[in-house]
């Protein structure tokens, strides 16, 4: 039971009254509309566990430097651990009248343990407290995202293996350009997403310093040990400048940029698959479980998952821009605008997490029709570069070869002939340098396998790059600088 004096310390956020945190300074009650308008519980309740972790470290340090007693610490630790349980079990129903998760936890602690709880906020401001909790939260989320991205990367490697021998058209300007191995195509997305993995690591590294102890903006007159709290919370050390610590949001923009780059990549992948699975292209088939039907047209099988993923990518960009705009022109140091930083950031993490997992699962079930893939080349025109390069190897200057082959292509188009089925006499009319040894080259398989330049589409090169990809993926997954503890 708390004494009468102690009861006065128990904060109340409900009903009328001045917010307990600053009740000394104010004569008038906070307007209810202002309470509703300024509360951020809908944004920051997910930080509860991280806030408690931060408070446990802060309390331990306060005791170590002699600001609170060992008895205080025992009570605070017991109280905070109970609150942690209440949060996890859903028993803790936060009070929006107490503005945010941080004040709710502190109020609950003081309600539980009295004056010891009221000592917890010594040398701390919500400005450094929020920044710390957000960093802890982001580190957790990014580690989960790393696993999801790792799953997608593994699936892309597997698809590349499965479809190594499948030949499909490669496009520029969405016009057939040259034949490629579908295995090579999947690897192109693999490398893009692996670079996003490096961006994720960069974002994680941006979060390596601990804001706690920066205070409201200028540090504290209390003998806080910032190195100790940083260590306790698994940070590399404390941040260097207290003003910068509470004012900056670029470490959050690094996290945003990881999400954005990922979104731009998944969006292009989705767009491709939507095209390849259309009737007109038709050589890719999406798994039924990941498609939807039409309420009216019985024949429809729609790629809604891919379209939604593409659609959600715009939101990711919008929310990145939102935070960039927010900090541009904001005077140093903390301004309340910054409370809104979490809205877009957390949403981007959620979107990225859900798209990565659903896309990864969809890819596992993608089927291809190799015959339809090759059929797309019936007119053989995608082999035109092969003919030009054949001539280059016989000493014809490339520009001249380009023109000669161009004329041959023109003739094929006008006469509805396929480049693949021409006889050598027909070819020689346009290209006197051509000999019998050109004919075996007018074949899509040969065309793919002859592109043996490093990083090219020959199956030999695709195999080599996949091996390199496997190595790079496991190195990334086990990067000791960014441990997945
Ligand atoms: N809920 C606020 C946030 O998330 C807490 C910070 C308030 N700080 C202040 N100086 N008013 O940013």
Short mmCIF file of C-alpha atoms and ligand atoms in Angstrom, two decimals:
data_model
loop_
_atom_site.label_atom_id
_atom_site.label_comp_id
_atom_site.label_asym_id
_atom_site.label_seq_id
_atom_site.Cartn_x
_atom_site.Cartn_y
_atom_site.Cartn_z
CA UNK A 1 0.00 0.00 0.00
CA UNK A 2 1.30 3.45 -0.86
CA UNK A 3 1.12 6.22 1.70
CA UNK A 4 -0.94 9.37 1.09
CA UNK A 5 2.15 11.33 0.11
CA UNK A 6 3.21 8.58 -2.22
CA UNK A 7 -0.25 8.38 -3.77
CA UNK A 8 0.21 11.95 -4.95
CA UNK A 9 3.11 10.77 -7.06
CA UNK A 10 0.94 8.30 -8.90
CA UNK A 11 0.33 9.92 -12.26
CA UNK A 12 -3.10 10.06 -13.79
CA UNK A 13 -3.72 10.62 -17.44
CA UNK A 14 -7.42 10.02 -17.45
CA UNK A 15 -10.06 12.62 -16.83
CA UNK A 16 -9.32 16.29 -16.53
CA UNK A 17 -6.13 17.70 -15.12
CA UNK A 18 -2.71 18.90 -16.12
CA UNK A 19 -0.42 16.21 -17.48
CA UNK A 20 1.48 14.86 -14.48
CA UNK A 21 4.84 15.35 -16.12
CA UNK A 22 4.70 19.12 -16.23
CA UNK A 23 1.99 19.90 -13.71
CA UNK A 24 4.25 22.34 -11.81
CA UNK A 25 4.39 24.94 -14.56
CA UNK A 26 0.73 25.04 -15.62
CA UNK A 27 -2.33 26.71 -14.16
CA UNK A 28 -4.87 25.49 -16.69
CA UNK A 29 -5.78 21.95 -17.64
CA UNK A 30 -4.78 20.60 -21.01
CA UNK A 31 -7.68 20.88 -23.42
CA UNK A 32 -9.11 17.46 -24.21
CA UNK A 33 -8.77 18.21 -27.93
CA UNK A 34 -5.07 18.88 -27.42
CA UNK A 35 -4.68 15.60 -25.56
CA UNK A 36 -6.31 13.78 -28.45
CA UNK A 37 -4.30 15.70 -31.01
CA UNK A 38 -0.88 15.29 -29.42
CA UNK A 39 -1.07 11.69 -28.24
CA UNK A 40 1.11 9.24 -30.14
CA UNK A 41 0.10 5.92 -28.61
CA UNK A 42 -1.21 4.62 -31.90
CA UNK A 43 2.30 5.08 -33.27
CA UNK A 44 4.52 4.13 -30.41
CA UNK A 45 2.82 1.41 -28.37
CA UNK A 46 4.90 -1.08 -30.36
CA UNK A 47 7.97 0.46 -28.67
CA UNK A 48 6.87 -0.66 -25.20
CA UNK A 49 9.41 -3.48 -24.84
CA UNK A 50 12.23 -1.34 -26.15
CA UNK A 51 11.27 1.55 -23.89
CA UNK A 52 11.38 -0.79 -20.90
CA UNK A 53 14.78 -2.16 -21.96
CA UNK A 54 16.07 1.40 -22.19
CA UNK A 55 14.67 2.23 -18.77
CA UNK A 56 16.22 -0.86 -17.18
CA UNK A 57 19.64 0.17 -18.49
CA UNK A 58 19.14 3.78 -17.43
CA UNK A 59 18.10 2.76 -13.91
CA UNK A 60 21.07 0.43 -13.55
CA UNK A 61 23.40 3.25 -14.56
CA UNK A 62 21.67 5.72 -12.20
CA UNK A 63 22.35 3.30 -9.36
CA UNK A 64 25.93 2.71 -10.45
CA UNK A 65 26.72 6.44 -10.36
CA UNK A 66 24.89 6.89 -7.05
CA UNK A 67 21.82 8.86 -8.15
CA UNK A 68 19.38 6.21 -6.98
CA UNK A 69 19.87 3.63 -4.24
CA UNK A 70 20.15 -0.11 -4.66
CA UNK A 71 16.68 -0.42 -3.06
CA UNK A 72 15.29 1.99 -5.67
CA UNK A 73 16.88 -0.08 -8.39
CA UNK A 74 15.45 -3.33 -7.08
CA UNK A 75 11.96 -1.81 -6.99
CA UNK A 76 12.31 -0.22 -10.43
CA UNK A 77 13.58 -3.44 -11.96
CA UNK A 78 10.82 -5.48 -10.39
CA UNK A 79 8.20 -2.97 -11.51
CA UNK A 80 9.52 -2.73 -15.05
CA UNK A 81 9.74 -6.49 -15.43
CA UNK A 82 6.14 -6.84 -14.26
CA UNK A 83 5.10 -4.17 -16.75
CA UNK A 84 6.96 -6.04 -19.48
CA UNK A 85 4.88 -9.12 -18.67
CA UNK A 86 1.70 -7.06 -18.69
CA UNK A 87 2.61 -5.65 -22.10
CA UNK A 88 3.41 -9.08 -23.51
CA UNK A 89 0.23 -10.66 -22.19
CA UNK A 90 -1.90 -7.77 -23.39
CA UNK A 91 -3.00 -6.97 -19.85
CA UNK A 92 -1.57 -3.46 -19.99
CA UNK A 93 -4.16 -1.22 -21.58
CA UNK A 94 -2.45 2.13 -22.16
CA UNK A 95 -4.17 5.39 -21.37
CA UNK A 96 -4.21 7.83 -24.32
CA UNK A 97 -4.52 10.62 -21.76
CA UNK A 98 -0.89 9.88 -20.91
CA UNK A 99 0.22 10.86 -24.40
CA UNK A 100 2.63 8.13 -25.39
CA UNK A 101 4.08 4.75 -24.50
CA UNK A 102 6.93 6.30 -22.52
CA UNK A 103 4.69 8.23 -20.14
CA UNK A 104 2.37 5.25 -19.81
CA UNK A 105 5.21 2.99 -18.73
CA UNK A 106 6.60 5.56 -16.32
CA UNK A 107 3.16 6.26 -14.85
CA UNK A 108 2.50 2.56 -14.40
CA UNK A 109 5.88 2.09 -12.74
CA UNK A 110 5.26 4.90 -10.26
CA UNK A 111 1.81 3.49 -9.58
CA UNK A 112 3.46 0.19 -8.75
CA UNK A 113 6.53 1.21 -6.78
CA UNK A 114 5.94 4.82 -5.70
CA UNK A 115 8.78 7.32 -5.19
CA UNK A 116 11.47 5.00 -6.58
CA UNK A 117 9.59 5.04 -9.88
CA UNK A 118 9.45 8.81 -9.79
CA UNK A 119 13.28 8.87 -9.78
CA UNK A 120 13.64 6.95 -13.04
CA UNK A 121 13.49 9.95 -15.34
CA UNK A 122 16.53 11.62 -13.71
CA UNK A 123 18.91 12.96 -16.36
CA UNK A 124 16.64 11.79 -19.15
CA UNK A 125 14.28 13.48 -21.58
CA UNK A 126 11.77 11.87 -23.82
CA UNK A 127 13.85 13.23 -26.66
CA UNK A 128 16.78 10.88 -25.99
CA UNK A 129 14.46 8.21 -24.57
CA UNK A 130 12.36 8.04 -27.75
CA UNK A 131 15.45 8.07 -29.98
CA UNK A 132 16.90 5.16 -28.00
CA UNK A 133 13.73 3.09 -28.02
CA UNK A 134 13.30 3.65 -31.76
CA UNK A 135 16.86 2.48 -32.46
CA UNK A 136 16.37 -0.66 -30.37
CA UNK A 137 13.09 -1.34 -32.14
CA UNK A 138 14.59 -0.80 -35.59
CA UNK A 139 17.44 -3.16 -34.85
CA UNK A 140 14.93 -5.89 -34.04
CA UNK A 141 12.83 -5.19 -37.10
CA UNK A 142 15.81 -5.01 -39.45
CA UNK A 143 17.06 -8.35 -38.21
CA UNK A 144 13.68 -9.91 -39.06
CA UNK A 145 13.76 -8.19 -42.43
CA UNK A 146 17.22 -9.56 -43.04
CA UNK A 147 15.86 -13.07 -42.63
CA UNK A 148 12.93 -12.40 -44.98
CA UNK A 149 15.17 -10.85 -47.59
CA UNK A 150 17.52 -13.81 -47.18
CA UNK A 151 14.56 -16.11 -47.92
CA UNK A 152 13.73 -14.24 -51.10
CA UNK A 153 17.36 -14.34 -52.22
CA UNK A 154 17.53 -18.10 -51.66
CA UNK A 155 14.38 -18.57 -53.73
CA UNK A 156 15.83 -16.52 -56.58
CA UNK A 157 18.95 -18.72 -56.57
CA UNK A 158 16.75 -21.80 -56.63
CA UNK A 159 14.72 -20.47 -59.58
CA UNK A 160 17.93 -19.69 -61.42
CA UNK A 161 19.04 -23.27 -60.89
CA UNK A 162 15.66 -24.66 -61.97
CA UNK A 163 15.40 -22.50 -65.10
CA UNK A 164 18.99 -22.47 -66.23
CA UNK A 165 18.16 -24.28 -69.50
CA UNK A 166 15.00 -22.34 -70.22
CA UNK A 167 15.50 -19.78 -72.96
CA UNK A 168 13.29 -16.71 -73.11
CA UNK A 169 13.45 -13.36 -74.87
CA UNK A 170 15.43 -10.63 -73.15
CA UNK A 171 13.97 -7.16 -73.65
CA UNK A 172 15.04 -3.58 -74.02
CA UNK A 173 12.30 -0.98 -74.57
CA UNK A 174 10.01 -4.00 -74.02
CA UNK A 175 10.99 -5.11 -77.53
CA UNK A 176 12.62 -8.50 -78.07
CA UNK A 177 16.36 -7.92 -77.93
CA UNK A 178 18.39 -11.11 -77.52
CA UNK A 179 17.70 -14.61 -76.20
CA UNK A 180 18.66 -15.14 -72.56
CA UNK A 181 18.67 -17.95 -70.07
CA UNK A 182 15.79 -17.56 -67.62
CA UNK A 183 18.31 -18.57 -64.97
CA UNK A 184 20.25 -15.43 -65.88
CA UNK A 185 17.09 -13.34 -65.58
CA UNK A 186 16.40 -14.54 -62.02
CA UNK A 187 19.99 -13.80 -61.08
CA UNK A 188 19.57 -10.19 -62.21
CA UNK A 189 16.97 -9.71 -59.49
CA UNK A 190 19.14 -11.63 -57.06
CA UNK A 191 21.97 -9.10 -57.41
CA UNK A 192 19.63 -6.14 -57.06
CA UNK A 193 18.14 -7.52 -53.85
CA UNK A 194 21.56 -8.48 -52.53
CA UNK A 195 22.60 -4.83 -52.87
CA UNK A 196 19.50 -4.02 -50.82
CA UNK A 197 20.87 -6.45 -48.27
CA UNK A 198 23.99 -4.31 -48.11
CA UNK A 199 21.78 -1.26 -47.70
CA UNK A 200 20.06 -3.02 -44.80
CA UNK A 201 23.44 -3.64 -43.17
CA UNK A 202 24.35 -0.01 -43.69
CA UNK A 203 21.09 1.05 -42.02
CA UNK A 204 21.81 -1.32 -39.13
CA UNK A 205 25.27 0.19 -38.75
CA UNK A 206 23.75 3.67 -38.68
CA UNK A 207 21.94 2.55 -35.54
CA UNK A 208 25.06 1.49 -33.67
CA UNK A 209 25.34 4.48 -31.30
CA UNK A 210 23.21 5.11 -28.24
CA UNK A 211 21.28 8.41 -27.88
CA UNK A 212 20.53 7.89 -24.18
CA UNK A 213 22.11 10.60 -22.02
CA UNK A 214 21.81 13.34 -24.64
CA UNK A 215 18.91 14.55 -22.50
CA UNK A 216 16.49 17.09 -23.91
CA UNK A 217 19.28 18.56 -26.05
CA UNK A 218 22.36 19.55 -24.03
CA UNK A 219 23.26 16.58 -21.84
CA UNK A 220 22.89 16.64 -18.07
CA UNK A 221 24.45 18.11 -14.93
CA UNK A 222 24.10 14.65 -13.35
CA UNK A 223 27.16 12.39 -13.54
CA UNK A 224 25.59 10.00 -16.07
CA UNK A 225 27.72 7.23 -17.52
CA UNK A 226 26.66 7.15 -21.15
CA UNK A 227 29.19 4.47 -21.99
CA UNK A 228 27.60 2.15 -19.49
CA UNK A 229 24.05 2.54 -20.82
CA UNK A 230 25.31 2.17 -24.39
CA UNK A 231 27.07 -1.06 -23.46
CA UNK A 232 24.07 -2.38 -21.51
CA UNK A 233 21.86 -1.91 -24.55
CA UNK A 234 24.26 -3.53 -27.00
CA UNK A 235 25.31 -0.31 -28.72
CA UNK A 236 28.89 0.34 -29.78
CA UNK A 237 29.06 3.52 -27.71
CA UNK A 238 27.22 6.79 -27.06
CA UNK A 239 26.47 9.34 -29.79
CA UNK A 240 28.97 12.20 -30.04
CA UNK A 241 26.84 15.34 -29.94
CA UNK A 242 23.72 15.77 -27.81
CA UNK A 243 22.17 18.43 -30.09
CA UNK A 244 22.61 16.31 -33.20
CA UNK A 245 21.36 13.26 -31.32
CA UNK A 246 17.89 14.63 -30.60
CA UNK A 247 17.59 16.66 -33.82
CA UNK A 248 18.70 14.25 -36.54
CA UNK A 249 16.59 11.71 -38.33
CA UNK A 250 19.02 10.69 -41.06
CA UNK A 251 19.63 7.31 -39.45
CA UNK A 252 15.91 6.71 -39.95
CA UNK A 253 16.20 7.86 -43.55
CA UNK A 254 18.84 5.16 -44.02
CA UNK A 255 16.27 2.60 -42.93
CA UNK A 256 13.71 4.21 -45.24
CA UNK A 257 16.14 4.06 -48.13
CA UNK A 258 16.64 0.36 -47.63
CA UNK A 259 12.86 -0.11 -47.81
CA UNK A 260 12.58 2.19 -50.79
CA UNK A 261 15.32 0.53 -52.80
CA UNK A 262 13.78 -2.85 -52.03
CA UNK A 263 10.37 -1.54 -53.11
CA UNK A 264 11.70 -0.20 -56.41
CA UNK A 265 13.26 -3.59 -57.06
CA UNK A 266 10.25 -5.70 -56.12
CA UNK A 267 8.03 -3.39 -58.14
CA UNK A 268 10.02 -3.97 -61.32
CA UNK A 269 10.12 -7.69 -60.71
CA UNK A 270 6.33 -7.71 -60.26
CA UNK A 271 5.81 -5.68 -63.40
CA UNK A 272 7.89 -8.16 -65.42
CA UNK A 273 6.01 -11.16 -64.09
CA UNK A 274 2.66 -9.52 -64.79
CA UNK A 275 3.77 -9.06 -68.40
CA UNK A 276 5.32 -12.51 -68.80
CA UNK A 277 2.21 -14.20 -67.38
CA UNK A 278 -0.15 -12.36 -69.72
CA UNK A 279 -1.75 -14.36 -72.55
CA UNK A 280 0.20 -12.40 -75.15
CA UNK A 281 3.56 -13.41 -73.70
CA UNK A 282 2.32 -16.52 -72.03
CA UNK A 283 5.51 -18.38 -71.15
CA UNK A 284 5.16 -17.88 -67.43
CA UNK A 285 2.40 -19.27 -65.23
CA UNK A 286 1.75 -17.94 -61.74
CA UNK A 287 0.63 -20.31 -58.97
CA UNK A 288 -3.16 -20.42 -58.57
CA UNK A 289 -2.89 -19.91 -54.81
CA UNK A 290 -1.34 -16.52 -55.43
CA UNK A 291 -3.81 -15.27 -58.01
CA UNK A 292 -7.41 -14.14 -57.81
CA UNK A 293 -10.42 -14.49 -60.06
CA UNK A 294 -12.95 -12.04 -61.38
CA UNK A 295 -16.42 -11.58 -59.93
CA UNK A 296 -17.81 -11.32 -63.46
CA UNK A 297 -15.48 -12.94 -65.99
CA UNK A 298 -15.16 -16.66 -65.31
CA UNK A 299 -11.99 -17.10 -67.38
CA UNK A 300 -9.88 -14.58 -65.45
CA UNK A 301 -6.79 -15.38 -63.38
CA UNK A 302 -5.44 -12.10 -62.13
CA UNK A 303 -1.99 -11.35 -60.69
CA UNK A 304 -3.36 -9.21 -57.83
CA UNK A 305 -0.51 -10.02 -55.44
CA UNK A 306 2.00 -8.66 -57.92
CA UNK A 307 -0.12 -5.61 -58.68
CA UNK A 308 -0.64 -4.82 -55.01
CA UNK A 309 3.07 -5.16 -54.34
CA UNK A 310 3.76 -2.79 -57.22
CA UNK A 311 1.10 -0.43 -55.88
CA UNK A 312 2.46 -0.50 -52.35
CA UNK A 313 5.87 0.55 -53.63
CA UNK A 314 4.50 4.05 -54.33
CA UNK A 315 3.51 4.41 -50.71
CA UNK A 316 7.01 3.42 -49.64
CA UNK A 317 8.46 6.22 -51.76
CA UNK A 318 5.87 8.68 -50.49
CA UNK A 319 6.68 7.95 -46.87
CA UNK A 320 10.42 8.28 -47.51
CA UNK A 321 9.79 11.71 -49.03
CA UNK A 322 7.50 12.57 -46.11
CA UNK A 323 10.31 12.25 -43.56
CA UNK A 324 12.87 13.98 -45.80
CA UNK A 325 10.49 16.93 -46.15
CA UNK A 326 9.84 16.97 -42.43
CA UNK A 327 13.48 17.44 -41.47
CA UNK A 328 14.27 19.87 -44.24
CA UNK A 329 14.19 23.37 -42.75
CA UNK A 330 13.46 22.18 -39.20
CA UNK A 331 15.37 24.31 -36.71
CA UNK A 332 17.70 22.45 -34.39
CA UNK A 333 17.12 20.63 -32.15
CA UNK A 334 13.99 18.63 -31.27
CA UNK A 335 10.63 19.77 -32.59
CA UNK A 336 7.38 18.01 -32.05
CA UNK A 337 7.03 17.47 -35.80
CA UNK A 338 9.48 14.63 -35.25
CA UNK A 339 6.91 12.58 -33.38
CA UNK A 340 5.43 11.88 -36.82
CA UNK A 341 8.68 10.25 -38.00
CA UNK A 342 7.46 6.88 -36.78
CA UNK A 343 4.23 6.85 -38.78
CA UNK A 344 5.77 6.37 -42.21
CA UNK A 345 8.82 4.50 -41.05
CA UNK A 346 6.99 1.75 -39.22
CA UNK A 347 4.52 1.44 -42.08
CA UNK A 348 7.39 1.05 -44.53
CA UNK A 349 8.88 -1.69 -42.40
CA UNK A 350 5.51 -3.45 -42.27
CA UNK A 351 4.93 -3.16 -46.01
CA UNK A 352 8.46 -4.33 -46.81
CA UNK A 353 8.14 -7.29 -44.47
CA UNK A 354 4.81 -8.39 -45.89
CA UNK A 355 5.75 -7.95 -49.55
CA UNK A 356 9.03 -9.81 -49.11
CA UNK A 357 7.32 -12.79 -47.55
CA UNK A 358 4.40 -13.03 -49.96
CA UNK A 359 6.61 -12.53 -53.03
CA UNK A 360 9.06 -15.08 -51.82
CA UNK A 361 6.26 -17.64 -51.47
CA UNK A 362 4.77 -16.75 -54.85
CA UNK A 363 8.10 -17.22 -56.61
CA UNK A 364 8.40 -20.76 -55.29
CA UNK A 365 5.35 -21.74 -57.34
CA UNK A 366 6.18 -19.99 -60.63
CA UNK A 367 6.04 -22.38 -63.61
CA UNK A 368 7.39 -21.78 -67.09
CA UNK A 369 6.54 -23.22 -70.47
CA UNK A 370 9.93 -23.58 -72.21
CA UNK A 371 8.33 -24.24 -75.61
CA UNK A 372 6.38 -21.00 -75.48
CA UNK A 373 9.58 -19.24 -74.51
CA UNK A 374 11.40 -20.45 -77.62
CA UNK A 375 8.32 -19.97 -79.81
CA UNK A 376 8.59 -16.28 -79.11
CA UNK A 377 11.71 -16.35 -81.31
CA UNK A 378 10.12 -17.91 -84.38
CA UNK A 379 11.09 -15.04 -86.66
CA UNK A 380 14.70 -15.36 -85.49
CA UNK A 381 15.21 -11.60 -85.54
CA UNK A 382 16.55 -11.67 -81.98
CA UNK A 383 19.61 -13.41 -83.52
CA UNK A 384 20.54 -10.41 -85.66
CA UNK A 385 23.33 -9.30 -83.33
CA UNK A 386 24.80 -12.81 -83.49
CA UNK A 387 25.09 -12.48 -87.28
CA UNK A 388 26.70 -9.05 -87.00
CA UNK A 389 29.23 -10.36 -84.48
CA UNK A 390 29.94 -13.36 -86.73
CA UNK A 391 30.94 -10.85 -89.40
CA UNK A 392 33.09 -8.87 -86.98
CA UNK A 393 35.04 -12.08 -86.32
CA UNK A 394 35.64 -12.27 -90.07
CA UNK A 395 37.14 -8.81 -90.16
CA UNK A 396 34.06 -6.82 -91.24
CA UNK A 397 33.92 -3.45 -89.46
CA UNK A 398 30.99 -3.54 -87.02
CA UNK A 399 29.14 -0.56 -88.56
CA UNK A 400 29.26 -2.20 -91.98
CA UNK A 401 28.11 -5.53 -90.50
CA UNK A 402 25.25 -3.77 -88.69
CA UNK A 403 24.02 -2.24 -91.94
CA UNK A 404 24.23 -5.46 -93.92
CA UNK A 405 22.38 -7.47 -91.29
CA UNK A 406 19.85 -4.65 -90.98
CA UNK A 407 19.07 -4.97 -94.69
CA UNK A 408 18.70 -8.74 -94.33
CA UNK A 409 16.30 -8.22 -91.43
CA UNK A 410 14.31 -5.72 -93.47
CA UNK A 411 13.99 -8.31 -96.26
CA UNK A 412 12.88 -11.00 -93.77
CA UNK A 413 10.21 -8.70 -92.36
CA UNK A 414 8.95 -7.70 -95.83
CA UNK A 415 8.84 -11.30 -97.04
CA UNK A 416 7.66 -12.86 -93.77
CA UNK A 417 10.70 -15.09 -93.54
CA UNK A 418 12.42 -16.27 -90.41
CA UNK A 419 16.10 -15.49 -90.00
CA UNK A 420 16.45 -18.96 -88.51
CA UNK A 421 15.39 -20.85 -91.65
CA UNK A 422 17.19 -18.95 -94.40
CA UNK A 423 19.57 -20.84 -96.70
CA UNK A 424 23.09 -19.64 -97.20
CA UNK A 425 22.38 -18.40 -100.77
CA UNK A 426 19.61 -16.13 -99.48
CA UNK A 427 21.85 -14.77 -96.79
CA UNK A 428 24.78 -14.26 -99.18
CA UNK A 429 22.69 -11.89 -101.29
CA UNK A 430 22.94 -9.39 -98.49
CA UNK A 431 26.09 -10.68 -96.80
CA UNK A 432 28.68 -12.05 -99.25
CA UNK A 433 31.07 -12.77 -96.35
CA UNK A 434 28.66 -15.34 -94.82
CA UNK A 435 29.62 -19.01 -95.09
CA UNK A 436 28.02 -22.33 -94.12
CA UNK A 437 29.46 -22.05 -90.63
CA UNK A 438 26.98 -19.23 -89.92
CA UNK A 439 23.95 -21.53 -90.06
CA UNK A 440 24.54 -23.46 -86.82
CA UNK A 441 24.77 -20.12 -85.06
CA UNK A 442 21.19 -19.21 -86.02
CA UNK A 443 19.84 -21.11 -83.08
CA UNK A 444 18.65 -19.67 -79.79
CA UNK A 445 20.48 -22.20 -77.60
CA UNK A 446 23.76 -21.54 -79.41
CA UNK A 447 23.11 -17.82 -79.16
CA UNK A 448 22.74 -18.02 -75.37
CA UNK A 449 25.69 -20.31 -74.79
CA UNK A 450 28.05 -18.28 -76.95
CA UNK A 451 27.61 -15.23 -74.71
CA UNK A 452 30.44 -16.25 -72.45
CA UNK A 453 31.70 -12.82 -71.45
CA UNK A 454 32.01 -12.47 -67.68
CA UNK A 455 28.48 -11.85 -66.36
CA UNK A 456 26.93 -12.84 -69.71
CA UNK A 457 23.96 -15.14 -70.27
CA UNK A 458 25.73 -18.39 -71.29
CA UNK A 459 24.80 -21.27 -69.01
CA UNK A 460 28.43 -21.58 -68.01
CA UNK A 461 28.46 -17.94 -66.89
CA UNK A 462 25.10 -18.25 -65.16
CA UNK A 463 26.46 -21.20 -63.20
CA UNK A 464 29.55 -19.25 -62.26
CA UNK A 465 27.56 -16.24 -61.12
CA UNK A 466 25.21 -18.43 -59.13
CA UNK A 467 28.13 -19.96 -57.28
CA UNK A 468 29.42 -16.48 -56.58
CA UNK A 469 25.91 -15.46 -55.51
CA UNK A 470 25.68 -18.37 -53.09
CA UNK A 471 29.00 -17.38 -51.55
CA UNK A 472 28.00 -13.74 -51.27
CA UNK A 473 24.61 -14.61 -49.77
CA UNK A 474 26.04 -16.75 -47.01
CA UNK A 475 28.72 -14.14 -46.29
CA UNK A 476 25.98 -11.53 -46.02
CA UNK A 477 23.82 -13.71 -43.79
CA UNK A 478 26.69 -14.37 -41.43
CA UNK A 479 28.19 -10.85 -41.49
CA UNK A 480 29.75 -10.68 -38.04
CA UNK A 481 29.64 -6.89 -38.00
CA UNK A 482 25.87 -7.08 -38.15
CA UNK A 483 25.07 -10.14 -36.02
CA UNK A 484 21.64 -11.73 -36.16
CA UNK A 485 21.49 -12.36 -32.42
N1 LIG B 1 5.71 11.18 -28.12
C1 LIG B 1 6.80 12.06 -28.42
C2 LIG B 1 7.61 11.52 -29.61
O1 LIG B 1 7.38 10.42 -30.01
C3 LIG B 1 7.63 12.23 -27.26
C4 LIG B 1 8.60 13.35 -27.35
C5 LIG B 1 8.07 14.58 -26.78
N2 LIG B 1 9.10 15.48 -26.52
C6 LIG B 1 8.90 16.76 -26.28
N3 LIG B 1 9.93 17.50 -26.11
N4 LIG B 1 7.69 17.21 -26.23
O2 LIG B 1 8.44 12.17 -30.20
#
